[in-house]
GROMACS .gro file of C-alpha atoms in nm:
model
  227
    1UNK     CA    1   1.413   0.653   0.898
    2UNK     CA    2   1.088   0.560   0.739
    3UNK     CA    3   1.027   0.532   0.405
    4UNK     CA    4   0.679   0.544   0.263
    5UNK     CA    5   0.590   0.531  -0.104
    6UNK     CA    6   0.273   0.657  -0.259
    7UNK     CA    7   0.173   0.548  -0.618
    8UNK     CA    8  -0.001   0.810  -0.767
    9UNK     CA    9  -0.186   0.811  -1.084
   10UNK     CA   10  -0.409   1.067  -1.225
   11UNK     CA   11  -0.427   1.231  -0.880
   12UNK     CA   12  -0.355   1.626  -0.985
   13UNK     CA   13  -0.659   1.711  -0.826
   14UNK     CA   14  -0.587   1.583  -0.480
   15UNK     CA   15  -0.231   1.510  -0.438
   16UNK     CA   16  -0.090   1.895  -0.293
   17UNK     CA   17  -0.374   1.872   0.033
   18UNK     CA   18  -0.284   1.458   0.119
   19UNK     CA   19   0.152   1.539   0.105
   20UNK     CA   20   0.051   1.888   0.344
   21UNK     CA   21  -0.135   1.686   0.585
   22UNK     CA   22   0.107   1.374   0.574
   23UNK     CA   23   0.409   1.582   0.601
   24UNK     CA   24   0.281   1.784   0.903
   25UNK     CA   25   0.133   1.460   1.093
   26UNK     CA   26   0.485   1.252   1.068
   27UNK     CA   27   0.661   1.586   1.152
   28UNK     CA   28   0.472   1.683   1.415
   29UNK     CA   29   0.555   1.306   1.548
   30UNK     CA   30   0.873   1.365   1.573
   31UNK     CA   31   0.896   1.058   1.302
   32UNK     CA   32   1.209   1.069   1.082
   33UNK     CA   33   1.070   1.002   0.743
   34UNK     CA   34   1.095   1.026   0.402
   35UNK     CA   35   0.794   1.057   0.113
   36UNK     CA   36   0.823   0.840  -0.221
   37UNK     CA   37   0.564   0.982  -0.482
   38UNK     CA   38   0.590   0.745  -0.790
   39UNK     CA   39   0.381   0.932  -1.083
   40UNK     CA   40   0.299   0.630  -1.195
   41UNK     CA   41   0.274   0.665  -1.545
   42UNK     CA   42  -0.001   0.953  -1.465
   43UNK     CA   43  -0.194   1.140  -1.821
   44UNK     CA   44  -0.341   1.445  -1.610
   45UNK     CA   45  -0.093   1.698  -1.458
   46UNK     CA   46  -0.013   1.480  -1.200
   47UNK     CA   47   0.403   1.503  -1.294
   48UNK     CA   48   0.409   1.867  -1.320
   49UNK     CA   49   0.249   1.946  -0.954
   50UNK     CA   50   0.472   1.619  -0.813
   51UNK     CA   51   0.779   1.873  -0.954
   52UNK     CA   52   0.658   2.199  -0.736
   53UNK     CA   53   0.594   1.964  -0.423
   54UNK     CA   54   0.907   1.811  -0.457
   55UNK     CA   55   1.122   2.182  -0.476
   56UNK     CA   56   0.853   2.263  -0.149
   57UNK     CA   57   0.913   1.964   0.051
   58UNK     CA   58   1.289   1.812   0.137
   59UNK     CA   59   1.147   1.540   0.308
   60UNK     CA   60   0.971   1.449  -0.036
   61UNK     CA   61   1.125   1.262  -0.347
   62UNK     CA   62   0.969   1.201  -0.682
   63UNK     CA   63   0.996   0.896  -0.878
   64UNK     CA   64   0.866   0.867  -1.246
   65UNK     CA   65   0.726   0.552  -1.379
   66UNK     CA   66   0.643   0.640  -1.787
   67UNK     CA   67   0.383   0.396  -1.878
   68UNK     CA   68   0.141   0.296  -1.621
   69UNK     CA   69   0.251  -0.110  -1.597
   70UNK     CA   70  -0.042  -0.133  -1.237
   71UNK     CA   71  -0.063  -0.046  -0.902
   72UNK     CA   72   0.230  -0.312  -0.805
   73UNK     CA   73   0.469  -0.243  -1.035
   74UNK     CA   74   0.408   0.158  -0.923
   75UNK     CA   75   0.481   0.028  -0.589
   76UNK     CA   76   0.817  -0.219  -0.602
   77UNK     CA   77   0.969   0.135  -0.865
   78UNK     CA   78   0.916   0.320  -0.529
   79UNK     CA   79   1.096   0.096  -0.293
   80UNK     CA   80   1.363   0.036  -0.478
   81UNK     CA   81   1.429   0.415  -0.423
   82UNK     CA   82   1.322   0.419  -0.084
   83UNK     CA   83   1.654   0.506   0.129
   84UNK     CA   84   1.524   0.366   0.501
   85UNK     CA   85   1.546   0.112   0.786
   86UNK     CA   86   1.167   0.071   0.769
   87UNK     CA   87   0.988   0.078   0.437
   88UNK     CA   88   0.657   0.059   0.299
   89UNK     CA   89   0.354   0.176   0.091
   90UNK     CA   90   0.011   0.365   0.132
   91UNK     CA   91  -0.258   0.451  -0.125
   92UNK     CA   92  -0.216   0.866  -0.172
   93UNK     CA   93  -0.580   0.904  -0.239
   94UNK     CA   94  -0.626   1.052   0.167
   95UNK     CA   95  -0.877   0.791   0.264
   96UNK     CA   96  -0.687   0.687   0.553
   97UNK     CA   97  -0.656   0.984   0.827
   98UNK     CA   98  -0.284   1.087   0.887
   99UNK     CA   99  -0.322   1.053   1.279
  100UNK     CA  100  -0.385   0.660   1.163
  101UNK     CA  101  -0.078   0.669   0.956
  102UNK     CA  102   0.110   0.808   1.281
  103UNK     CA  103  -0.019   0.529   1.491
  104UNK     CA  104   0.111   0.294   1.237
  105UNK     CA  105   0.454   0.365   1.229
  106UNK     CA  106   0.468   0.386   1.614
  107UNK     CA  107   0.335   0.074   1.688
  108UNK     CA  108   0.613  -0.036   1.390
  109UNK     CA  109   0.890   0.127   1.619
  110UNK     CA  110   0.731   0.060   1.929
  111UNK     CA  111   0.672  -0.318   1.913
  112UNK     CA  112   0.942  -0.423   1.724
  113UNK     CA  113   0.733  -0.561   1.448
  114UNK     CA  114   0.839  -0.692   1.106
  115UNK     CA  115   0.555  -0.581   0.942
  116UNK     CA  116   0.270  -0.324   1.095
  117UNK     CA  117  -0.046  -0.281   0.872
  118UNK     CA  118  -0.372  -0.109   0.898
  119UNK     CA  119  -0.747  -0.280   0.900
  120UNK     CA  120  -1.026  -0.124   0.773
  121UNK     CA  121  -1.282  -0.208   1.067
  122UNK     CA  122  -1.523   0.057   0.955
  123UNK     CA  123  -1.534   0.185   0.573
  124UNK     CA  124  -1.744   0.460   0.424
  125UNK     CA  125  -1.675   0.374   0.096
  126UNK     CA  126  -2.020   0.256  -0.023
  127UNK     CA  127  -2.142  -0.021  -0.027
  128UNK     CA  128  -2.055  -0.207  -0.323
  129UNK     CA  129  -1.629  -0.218  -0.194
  130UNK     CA  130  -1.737  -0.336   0.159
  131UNK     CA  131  -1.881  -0.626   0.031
  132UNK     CA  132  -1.595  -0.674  -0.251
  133UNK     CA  133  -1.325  -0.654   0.015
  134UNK     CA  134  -1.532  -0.925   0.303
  135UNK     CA  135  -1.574  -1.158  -0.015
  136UNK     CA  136  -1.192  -1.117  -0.123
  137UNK     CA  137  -1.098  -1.164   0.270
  138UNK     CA  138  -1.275  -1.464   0.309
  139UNK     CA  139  -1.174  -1.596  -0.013
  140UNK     CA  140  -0.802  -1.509   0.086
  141UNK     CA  141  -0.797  -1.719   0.426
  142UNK     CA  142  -0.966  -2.027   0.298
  143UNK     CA  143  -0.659  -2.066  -0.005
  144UNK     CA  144  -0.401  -1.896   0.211
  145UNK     CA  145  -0.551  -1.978   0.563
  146UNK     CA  146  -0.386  -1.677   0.846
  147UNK     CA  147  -0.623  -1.419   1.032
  148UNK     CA  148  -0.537  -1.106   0.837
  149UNK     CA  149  -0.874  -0.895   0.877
  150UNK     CA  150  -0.791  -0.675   0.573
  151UNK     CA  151  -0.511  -0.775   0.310
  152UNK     CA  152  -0.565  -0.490   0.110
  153UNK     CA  153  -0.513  -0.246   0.374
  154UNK     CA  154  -0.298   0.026   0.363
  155UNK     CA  155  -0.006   0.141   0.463
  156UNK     CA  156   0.216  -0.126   0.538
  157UNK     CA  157   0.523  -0.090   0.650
  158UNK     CA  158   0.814  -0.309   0.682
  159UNK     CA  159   1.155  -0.387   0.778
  160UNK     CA  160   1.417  -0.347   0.510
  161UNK     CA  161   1.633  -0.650   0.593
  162UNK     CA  162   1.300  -0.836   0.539
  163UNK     CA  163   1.182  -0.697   0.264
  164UNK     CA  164   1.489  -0.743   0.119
  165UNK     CA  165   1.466  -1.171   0.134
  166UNK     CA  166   1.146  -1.131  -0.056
  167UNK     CA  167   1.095  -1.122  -0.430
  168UNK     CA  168   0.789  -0.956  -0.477
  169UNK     CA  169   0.660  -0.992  -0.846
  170UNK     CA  170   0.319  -0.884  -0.888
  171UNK     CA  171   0.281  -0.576  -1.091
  172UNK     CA  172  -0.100  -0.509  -1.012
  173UNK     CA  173  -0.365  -0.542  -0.707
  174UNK     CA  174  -0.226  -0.863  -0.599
  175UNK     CA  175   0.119  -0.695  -0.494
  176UNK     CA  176  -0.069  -0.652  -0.091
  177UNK     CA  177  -0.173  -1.009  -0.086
  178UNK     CA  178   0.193  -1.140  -0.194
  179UNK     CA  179   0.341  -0.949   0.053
  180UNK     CA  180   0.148  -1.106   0.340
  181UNK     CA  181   0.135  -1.490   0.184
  182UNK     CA  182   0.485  -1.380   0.228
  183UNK     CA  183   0.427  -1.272   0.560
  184UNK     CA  184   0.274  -1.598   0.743
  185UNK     CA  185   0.536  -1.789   0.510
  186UNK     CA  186   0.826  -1.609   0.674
  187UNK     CA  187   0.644  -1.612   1.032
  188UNK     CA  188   0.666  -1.239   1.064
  189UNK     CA  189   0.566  -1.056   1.352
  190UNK     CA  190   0.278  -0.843   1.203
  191UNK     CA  191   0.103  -0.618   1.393
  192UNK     CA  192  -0.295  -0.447   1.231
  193UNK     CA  193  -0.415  -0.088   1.356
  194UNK     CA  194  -0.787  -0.042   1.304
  195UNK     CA  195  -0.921   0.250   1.116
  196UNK     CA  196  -1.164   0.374   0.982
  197UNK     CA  197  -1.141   0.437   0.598
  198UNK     CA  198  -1.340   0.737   0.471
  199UNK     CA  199  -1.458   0.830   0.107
  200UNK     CA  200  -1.281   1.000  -0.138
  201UNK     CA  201  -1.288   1.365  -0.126
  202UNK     CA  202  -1.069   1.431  -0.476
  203UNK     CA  203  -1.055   1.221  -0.783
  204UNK     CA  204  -1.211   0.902  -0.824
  205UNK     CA  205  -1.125   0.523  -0.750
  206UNK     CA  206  -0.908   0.319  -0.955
  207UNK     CA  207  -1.051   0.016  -0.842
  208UNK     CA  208  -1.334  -0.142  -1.037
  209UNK     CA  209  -1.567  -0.462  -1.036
  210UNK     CA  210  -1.318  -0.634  -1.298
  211UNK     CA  211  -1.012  -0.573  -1.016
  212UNK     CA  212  -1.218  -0.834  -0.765
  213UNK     CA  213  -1.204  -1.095  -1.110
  214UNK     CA  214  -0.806  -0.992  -1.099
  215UNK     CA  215  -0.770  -1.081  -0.727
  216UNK     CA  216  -0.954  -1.420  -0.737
  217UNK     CA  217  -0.801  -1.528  -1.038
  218UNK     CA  218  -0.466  -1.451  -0.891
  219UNK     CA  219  -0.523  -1.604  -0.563
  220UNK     CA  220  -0.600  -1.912  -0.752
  221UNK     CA  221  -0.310  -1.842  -0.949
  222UNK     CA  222  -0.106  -1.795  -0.718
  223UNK     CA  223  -0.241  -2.118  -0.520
  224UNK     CA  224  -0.190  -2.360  -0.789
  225UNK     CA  225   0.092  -2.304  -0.884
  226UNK     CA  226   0.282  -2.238  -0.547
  227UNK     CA  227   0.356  -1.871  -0.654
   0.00000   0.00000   0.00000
């Protein structure tokens, strides 16, 4: 079974249309699978409609993270409830289309992989993020070296038994790039889908021009100190 976690916060608005579309792409698949919504310490009404999609769905679970602690930390509280073979995490604001997610998870099953990730070759998310995310990507292979296209990029999936030998830490942003310095450190067989990643139709972006400061100051972090 796969097991794919969605940090949510402050999606209300948004969150009903992106589980109806998931859930009927992986079904229609034939996929065995299993949703993770962490309300991730949400202030809107974002618990509350998690509780009526969760009595609608019983391929959906609900986790409940109180206070908001980042993006990571909203992340590793779903895994460690995630129940399958293959694990991993996706952003649950729908920019990435559900046939993508599909294509994901077979080349996961398909190839064997350790890890299977997407890359966003084309993004439609102005233009301000494309040129964040090229400057973080370069900036990420000259400390960490690899040929990831797009660290950031989700979903990611991953074996359990590997995931299990890791001990991710990072309770923000940097939670994707730790997981692939991990990655090239363990040799992994990773495999990257290319998509293309659309704007946001509900809610807005959590991700500001103070995050790219977090990443590079992380990354150097990170790099110093040898984790």
């Amino acid at each position: 079974m796969i097991s794919l976690v969605l940090p949510l916060y402050n999606e209300a608005d948004g969150v009903r249309a992106t589980v109806a579309s998931l859930t009927a792409a992986l079904g229609g698949a034939g996929l065995a699978y299993e949703l993770v919504l962490v309300n991730n310490g949400s202030t809107d009404d974002t618990a509350a409609v998690l509780r009526e999609i969760e009595a609608a769905y019983p391929t959906v679970r609900v986790a409940h993270v109180a206070v908001n602690d980042g993006y990571g930390w909203g992340i590793l509280c779903g895994l460690r409830e995630a129940k399958g073979d293959v694990i991993g995490f996706m952003c649950g604001d729908g920019q990435i289309a559900d046939e993508d997610v599909v294509r994901v998870c077979r080349r996961m099953l398909d190839e064997n992989l350790d890890l299977c990730k997407v890359s966003r070759v084309v993004r439609r998310d102005g233009p301000q993020r494309r040129v964040m995310s090229a400057v973080y990507n370069a900036f990420f292979r000259l400390l960490f070296g690899g040929h990831y296209a797009d660290i950031n990029g989700t979903p990611k999936l991953m074996r359990r038994t590997r995931y299990e030998r890791l001990d991710l830490k990072s309770r923000d942003w940097f939670i994707d790039a730790e997981l692939m310095i991990a990655a090239a450190r363990e040799r992994w067989r990773v495999g990257e889908v290319a998509v293309t990643f659309t704007a946001r139709e509900q809610g807005s972006s959590n991700v500001r021009l103070t995050t790219s400061f977090e990443f590079v100051r992380n990354m150097l972090r990170y790099r110093l100190r040898g984790r």
